[in-house]
Amino acid sequence: MARSPAFTQPDGFKLLPGYFGPKAQRDLAEAVLQSFETAPLYQPTMPRTGAALSVQMSNFGPLGWISDQQGYRYEPTHPATGQPWVAMPQALLDLWDAVGHWPDPPQACLINWYRAGARMGLHVDADEDAKFAPVVSTSLGDRARFRLGGPTRKDPTRSFMLSSGDVVVLGRASRRCHHGVDRIYPGTSTLLPESWRPGRINLTLRRVHAPD
Ligand code: MD3
Ligand code: FE
């Protein structure tokens, strides 16, 4: 039996299990669901093909990451309402200060919403000009199997379980690694209100532009 090549943990990758406790998770989840009243979840589509992603999205902050048939980009307003995104919750600004090790504040927080069956294929995040700034991710709700690879699509991958309250910091080399979400595990969290179960929220804080 051929063995798969060894996975070397990329430089700058940090998993912080249970960073947010139950109360902080509830407050964050409430802020996210509240933001959907102003900046509703929308169904992004793939550039060119127009195929729908299985994940739904919204954003916090001065800029939001958008995907539609025109391409991927950051925009100051919601694609459907034309309104600005809701301001970043203080808890997320504090998180960036505590774990980001970056002098400039985050400009975007992409909100990914996974229902049962939603997934995210292996990709690299490359739409930010500030390409050395870290990405800081927070998971809320049902658990997910997250996959991390290397700089090329052919590099070996490793999977990690991400649970509600976990934070992942993608600094330095890990920032340019392939990654994706294989699946979520319905019924593994009772954080979200019943009408939002099963489901998982992922928040990714990003610096988009070099210092302004
Ligand atoms: C590794 N989100 O929004 S978060 C994304 O769970 C995204 O929704 C996934 O990939 C999610 O782009 C994974 C953890 C994460 C975020 C950015 C990364 C891992 C990363 C950038 C580089 C390497
Ligand atoms: Fe990503």
Short mmCIF file of C-alpha atoms and ligand atoms in Angstrom, two decimals:
data_model
loop_
_atom_site.label_atom_id
_atom_site.label_comp_id
_atom_site.label_asym_id
_atom_site.label_seq_id
_atom_site.Cartn_x
_atom_site.Cartn_y
_atom_site.Cartn_z
CA MET A 1 0.00 0.00 0.00
CA ALA A 2 1.43 3.36 -1.03
CA ARG A 3 1.35 5.85 1.76
CA SER A 4 0.25 9.42 1.17
CA PRO A 5 2.93 12.08 1.48
CA ALA A 6 3.32 13.66 4.90
CA PHE A 7 1.44 16.86 5.65
CA THR A 8 3.62 19.63 7.08
CA GLN A 9 1.66 22.21 9.07
CA PRO A 10 2.05 25.47 7.09
CA ASP A 11 3.97 28.31 8.74
CA GLY A 12 1.61 30.80 10.38
CA PHE A 13 -1.36 28.41 10.75
CA LYS A 14 -2.87 28.45 14.24
CA LEU A 15 -5.99 26.64 15.49
CA LEU A 16 -7.37 28.05 18.76
CA PRO A 17 -10.05 25.57 19.94
CA GLY A 18 -12.80 27.10 22.09
CA TYR A 19 -11.41 30.64 21.83
CA PHE A 20 -14.93 32.00 22.32
CA GLY A 21 -16.88 30.62 25.31
CA PRO A 22 -20.65 29.97 25.30
CA LYS A 23 -21.70 33.54 26.17
CA ALA A 24 -19.40 35.16 23.62
CA GLN A 25 -20.63 32.68 20.99
CA ARG A 26 -24.28 33.53 21.75
CA ASP A 27 -23.56 37.27 21.53
CA LEU A 28 -21.70 36.86 18.23
CA ALA A 29 -24.42 34.64 16.75
CA GLU A 30 -27.02 37.21 17.77
CA ALA A 31 -25.03 40.01 16.09
CA VAL A 32 -24.75 37.94 12.90
CA LEU A 33 -28.46 37.02 12.73
CA GLN A 34 -29.37 40.64 13.55
CA SER A 35 -27.17 41.89 10.67
CA PHE A 36 -29.21 39.76 8.22
CA GLU A 37 -32.15 42.13 8.80
CA THR A 38 -30.12 44.91 7.10
CA ALA A 39 -27.70 42.89 4.96
CA PRO A 40 -29.60 39.68 4.10
CA LEU A 41 -27.88 36.45 3.13
CA TYR A 42 -27.62 36.16 -0.65
CA GLN A 43 -26.73 33.26 -2.93
CA PRO A 44 -23.39 33.99 -4.62
CA THR A 45 -22.78 32.64 -8.11
CA MET A 46 -19.57 31.56 -9.81
CA PRO A 47 -17.92 33.95 -12.26
CA ARG A 48 -18.59 33.03 -15.93
CA THR A 49 -20.60 29.84 -15.33
CA GLY A 50 -23.15 31.54 -13.08
CA ALA A 51 -23.49 28.31 -11.06
CA ALA A 52 -24.75 28.92 -7.52
CA LEU A 53 -22.43 28.27 -4.59
CA SER A 54 -23.96 26.03 -1.93
CA VAL A 55 -22.91 28.52 0.76
CA GLN A 56 -24.88 31.75 1.28
CA MET A 57 -23.08 34.96 2.20
CA SER A 58 -23.20 38.41 3.72
CA ASN A 59 -20.52 40.67 5.24
CA PHE A 60 -19.72 43.01 8.10
CA GLY A 61 -17.50 46.05 7.75
CA PRO A 62 -16.64 48.84 5.31
CA LEU A 63 -16.02 46.29 2.52
CA GLY A 64 -17.64 42.98 1.64
CA TRP A 65 -16.46 40.12 -0.53
CA ILE A 66 -18.81 39.49 -3.45
CA SER A 67 -19.00 36.77 -6.08
CA ASP A 68 -21.31 36.99 -9.08
CA GLN A 69 -21.17 36.33 -12.79
CA GLN A 70 -18.91 39.43 -13.22
CA GLY A 71 -16.23 38.03 -10.92
CA TYR A 72 -14.88 38.17 -7.36
CA ARG A 73 -14.33 41.56 -5.72
CA TYR A 74 -14.76 43.69 -2.62
CA GLU A 75 -17.68 46.15 -2.55
CA PRO A 76 -18.80 48.73 0.05
CA THR A 77 -22.49 47.83 -0.44
CA HIS A 78 -24.77 44.79 -0.51
CA PRO A 79 -25.40 43.43 -4.04
CA ALA A 80 -29.18 43.17 -3.59
CA THR A 81 -30.07 46.12 -1.33
CA GLY A 82 -27.35 48.60 -2.39
CA GLN A 83 -26.97 49.47 1.32
CA PRO A 84 -23.66 49.56 3.23
CA TRP A 85 -22.72 46.43 5.17
CA VAL A 86 -23.37 46.43 8.93
CA ALA A 87 -20.42 47.64 11.04
CA MET A 88 -18.03 45.05 12.40
CA PRO A 89 -18.99 43.91 15.94
CA GLN A 90 -16.48 45.07 18.57
CA ALA A 91 -15.80 41.46 19.60
CA LEU A 92 -14.39 40.77 16.11
CA LEU A 93 -12.23 43.91 16.14
CA ASP A 94 -10.93 42.77 19.55
CA LEU A 95 -10.26 39.27 18.16
CA TRP A 96 -8.17 40.72 15.31
CA ASP A 97 -6.18 42.83 17.81
CA ALA A 98 -5.60 39.81 20.02
CA VAL A 99 -4.56 37.21 17.43
CA GLY A 100 -3.98 38.95 14.08
CA HIS A 101 -0.56 40.48 14.83
CA TRP A 102 -1.23 43.06 12.12
CA PRO A 103 -1.00 46.87 12.52
CA ASP A 104 -4.02 47.82 10.36
CA PRO A 105 -7.63 47.01 11.28
CA PRO A 106 -9.67 44.46 9.30
CA GLN A 107 -11.79 45.95 6.50
CA ALA A 108 -14.08 43.03 5.69
CA CYS A 109 -15.69 40.18 7.56
CA LEU A 110 -17.15 37.63 5.16
CA ILE A 111 -20.07 35.70 6.67
CA ASN A 112 -20.49 32.21 5.20
CA TRP A 113 -23.73 30.35 5.97
CA TYR A 114 -23.75 26.55 5.59
CA ARG A 115 -26.99 24.59 5.64
CA ALA A 116 -26.86 20.77 5.77
CA GLY A 117 -25.19 19.63 2.53
CA ALA A 118 -23.37 22.91 1.86
CA ARG A 119 -19.64 22.73 1.21
CA MET A 120 -16.79 24.84 -0.12
CA GLY A 121 -14.37 23.43 -2.67
CA LEU A 122 -10.60 23.71 -2.32
CA HIS A 123 -9.49 27.27 -3.21
CA VAL A 124 -6.97 30.01 -2.41
CA ASP A 125 -8.03 33.43 -1.08
CA ALA A 126 -6.30 35.89 -3.43
CA ASP A 127 -8.64 38.87 -3.88
CA GLU A 128 -6.94 41.05 -1.24
CA ASP A 129 -4.23 43.63 -2.08
CA ALA A 130 -2.90 43.27 1.46
CA LYS A 131 -1.66 39.80 0.62
CA PHE A 132 0.57 39.45 3.67
CA ALA A 133 -2.13 40.31 6.19
CA PRO A 134 -3.61 37.31 8.00
CA VAL A 135 -7.14 35.94 7.71
CA VAL A 136 -8.81 35.23 11.06
CA SER A 137 -11.72 32.76 11.05
CA THR A 138 -14.40 32.07 13.68
CA SER A 139 -16.81 29.11 13.57
CA LEU A 140 -20.31 29.17 15.09
CA GLY A 141 -22.97 26.43 15.19
CA ASP A 142 -22.62 22.94 13.76
CA ARG A 143 -19.19 21.37 13.36
CA ALA A 144 -17.44 21.23 10.00
CA ARG A 145 -14.65 19.22 8.46
CA PHE A 146 -12.16 21.81 7.21
CA ARG A 147 -9.41 20.82 4.73
CA LEU A 148 -6.03 22.52 4.52
CA GLY A 149 -3.52 21.88 1.75
CA GLY A 150 -0.48 23.69 0.45
CA PRO A 151 0.42 26.38 -2.07
CA THR A 152 -0.31 24.13 -5.07
CA ARG A 153 -3.47 22.16 -5.71
CA LYS A 154 -1.47 18.93 -5.75
CA ASP A 155 0.03 19.37 -2.27
CA PRO A 156 -1.10 16.90 0.38
CA THR A 157 -4.04 18.00 2.54
CA ARG A 158 -5.08 17.42 6.12
CA SER A 159 -8.53 17.74 7.60
CA PHE A 160 -9.45 19.33 10.93
CA MET A 161 -12.73 19.47 12.78
CA LEU A 162 -13.90 23.03 13.45
CA SER A 163 -16.39 23.45 16.30
CA SER A 164 -18.46 26.37 17.52
CA GLY A 165 -16.22 28.95 19.19
CA ASP A 166 -13.03 27.80 17.44
CA VAL A 167 -10.77 30.42 15.86
CA VAL A 168 -8.24 29.79 13.08
CA VAL A 169 -5.45 32.25 12.27
CA LEU A 170 -4.01 32.03 8.75
CA GLY A 171 -0.82 34.04 8.83
CA ARG A 172 2.38 34.10 6.77
CA ALA A 173 2.73 31.10 4.40
CA SER A 174 -0.57 29.48 5.45
CA ARG A 175 -2.39 32.51 4.00
CA ARG A 176 -1.61 31.24 0.48
CA CYS A 177 -2.57 27.61 1.10
CA HIS A 178 -5.48 25.82 -0.54
CA HIS A 179 -8.39 25.16 1.81
CA GLY A 180 -12.04 24.23 1.80
CA VAL A 181 -14.93 22.78 3.81
CA ASP A 182 -15.80 19.13 3.04
CA ARG A 183 -19.06 19.03 4.97
CA ILE A 184 -20.88 20.11 8.07
CA TYR A 185 -22.23 17.75 10.75
CA PRO A 186 -25.91 18.58 11.37
CA GLY A 187 -27.07 18.39 14.97
CA THR A 188 -23.66 18.90 16.60
CA SER A 189 -24.47 22.30 18.16
CA THR A 190 -27.47 23.92 19.83
CA LEU A 191 -26.02 27.45 19.65
CA LEU A 192 -28.30 28.77 16.91
CA PRO A 193 -32.07 29.25 17.22
CA GLU A 194 -34.05 26.22 15.96
CA SER A 195 -35.04 27.85 12.67
CA TRP A 196 -31.30 28.17 11.91
CA ARG A 197 -30.59 24.46 12.53
CA PRO A 198 -28.93 22.59 11.19
CA GLY A 199 -26.42 25.23 10.17
CA ARG A 200 -22.97 26.66 10.50
CA ILE A 201 -21.70 30.25 10.37
CA ASN A 202 -18.11 31.07 9.49
CA LEU A 203 -16.74 34.58 9.93
CA THR A 204 -13.48 35.54 8.20
CA LEU A 205 -11.80 38.83 9.07
CA ARG A 206 -9.69 40.27 6.28
CA ARG A 207 -7.49 43.26 5.52
CA VAL A 208 -8.26 44.14 1.89
CA HIS A 209 -5.99 47.12 1.09
CA ALA A 210 -2.47 47.91 2.19
CA PRO A 211 -2.41 50.65 4.91
CA ASP A 212 -4.60 53.65 4.01
C1 MD3 B 1 -6.60 28.90 4.94
N1 MD3 B 1 -14.01 29.88 4.53
O1 MD3 B 1 -14.34 32.29 3.36
S1 MD3 B 1 -12.43 29.42 7.19
C2 MD3 B 1 -13.43 31.58 2.92
O2 MD3 B 1 -15.20 27.67 6.93
C3 MD3 B 1 -13.22 30.23 3.50
O3 MD3 B 1 -16.23 29.05 5.65
C4 MD3 B 1 -13.99 28.57 5.12
O4 MD3 B 1 -12.40 29.53 3.04
C5 MD3 B 1 -15.21 28.42 5.98
O5 MD3 B 1 -12.63 31.95 2.03
C6 MD3 B 1 -12.75 28.30 5.88
C7 MD3 B 1 -10.70 29.17 7.51
C8 MD3 B 1 -9.79 29.76 6.46
C9 MD3 B 1 -10.02 30.99 5.89
C10 MD3 B 1 -9.11 31.54 5.01
C11 MD3 B 1 -7.95 30.85 4.69
C12 MD3 B 1 -8.68 29.06 6.12
C13 MD3 B 1 -7.75 29.60 5.24
C14 MD3 B 1 -6.97 31.40 3.82
C15 MD3 B 1 -5.83 30.68 3.56
C16 MD3 B 1 -5.64 29.43 4.11
FE FE B 2 -11.11 30.76 1.71
#
